[in-house]
Amino acid sequence: MQLHPRHFGRHLRGKLVAKLMKDIEGTCSGRHEFVVAITGIESVDKGLIRYGTGFVTFPMKHQCVVLRPFQGEILEAVVTMVNK
């Protein structure tokens, strides 16, 4: 997870978790996986400074609920937004 230095301070971990939830929840990951919700954060490791940008990359391990439908499975859904 990349974070701008202006977010550093006492609430760094909270901001990392909020950014992770904003960026990851509700997205498609890989070929057949949809991330429904993040359920927990296992670890946040030391950050690595990105040369030239000032951003810091924090390796994070998290647990999440995913939807992985089987081929040919029919899912009921309500379309609330179309991206393309």
Coordinates of C-alpha atoms in Angstrom, one line a residue:
M1 CA 0.0 0.0 0.0
Q2 CA 1.5 3.4 -1.0
L3 CA 1.0 6.4 1.1
H4 CA 2.0 10.1 0.7
P5 CA 4.2 11.5 3.5
R6 CA 1.5 14.1 4.5
H7 CA -0.5 11.3 6.1
F8 CA 2.3 10.3 8.5
G9 CA 1.7 10.9 12.2
R10 CA 0.0 9.4 15.1
H11 CA -2.9 7.8 13.1
L12 CA -0.7 6.2 10.4
R13 CA -2.0 2.7 10.9
G14 CA -5.6 3.9 10.7
K15 CA -5.0 5.8 7.5
L16 CA -3.3 2.8 6.0
V17 CA -6.3 0.6 6.9
A18 CA -8.8 3.2 5.5
K19 CA -6.8 3.4 2.2
L20 CA -6.6 -0.4 2.0
M21 CA -10.4 -0.7 2.4
K22 CA -11.1 2.1 -0.1
D23 CA -8.7 0.7 -2.7
I24 CA -9.4 -3.1 -2.3
E25 CA -13.0 -3.6 -1.2
G26 CA -15.4 -4.0 -4.1
T27 CA -12.8 -4.8 -6.7
C28 CA -12.0 -7.7 -9.0
S29 CA -8.7 -9.4 -8.1
G30 CA -7.1 -11.7 -10.6
R31 CA -9.2 -13.6 -13.1
H32 CA -12.1 -14.9 -11.1
E33 CA -12.1 -13.3 -7.7
F34 CA -14.2 -10.4 -6.3
V35 CA -13.2 -8.9 -3.0
V36 CA -16.4 -8.3 -0.9
A37 CA -15.0 -7.0 2.4
I38 CA -11.8 -6.8 4.4
T39 CA -12.3 -8.6 7.7
G40 CA -8.9 -8.1 9.4
I41 CA -5.4 -6.8 9.2
E42 CA -2.7 -9.4 10.1
S43 CA 0.4 -7.2 9.8
V44 CA 1.8 -3.9 8.6
D45 CA 5.5 -4.1 7.9
K46 CA 8.1 -1.3 7.8
G47 CA 7.7 1.1 4.9
L48 CA 10.1 1.5 2.0
I49 CA 10.6 5.0 0.5
R50 CA 10.0 5.2 -3.3
Y51 CA 12.9 7.0 -4.9
G52 CA 11.9 10.2 -6.7
T53 CA 8.3 10.3 -5.5
G54 CA 8.5 10.4 -1.7
F55 CA 5.7 7.9 -1.4
V56 CA 6.2 5.1 1.0
T57 CA 5.2 1.5 0.3
F58 CA 4.0 -0.5 3.3
P59 CA 3.7 -4.3 2.8
M60 CA 0.5 -5.4 4.5
K61 CA -1.2 -8.8 5.1
H62 CA -4.9 -8.8 5.4
Q63 CA -7.8 -11.2 5.5
C64 CA -10.9 -10.7 3.3
V65 CA -14.1 -12.2 2.2
V66 CA -14.0 -13.1 -1.5
L67 CA -16.6 -14.3 -4.0
R68 CA -15.3 -16.9 -6.4
P69 CA -18.1 -18.2 -8.6
F70 CA -17.9 -21.6 -10.3
Q71 CA -18.0 -21.7 -14.1
G72 CA -21.6 -21.9 -15.2
E73 CA -22.9 -20.8 -11.8
I74 CA -25.8 -18.3 -12.0
L75 CA -25.8 -15.4 -9.5
E76 CA -28.7 -13.2 -8.7
A77 CA -27.7 -9.5 -8.5
V78 CA -29.0 -6.0 -8.8
V79 CA -27.0 -3.6 -11.0
T80 CA -26.4 -0.3 -9.2
M81 CA -23.6 1.1 -11.3
V82 CA -22.1 0.5 -14.8
N83 CA -18.4 1.4 -15.3
K84 CA -18.2 1.1 -19.1

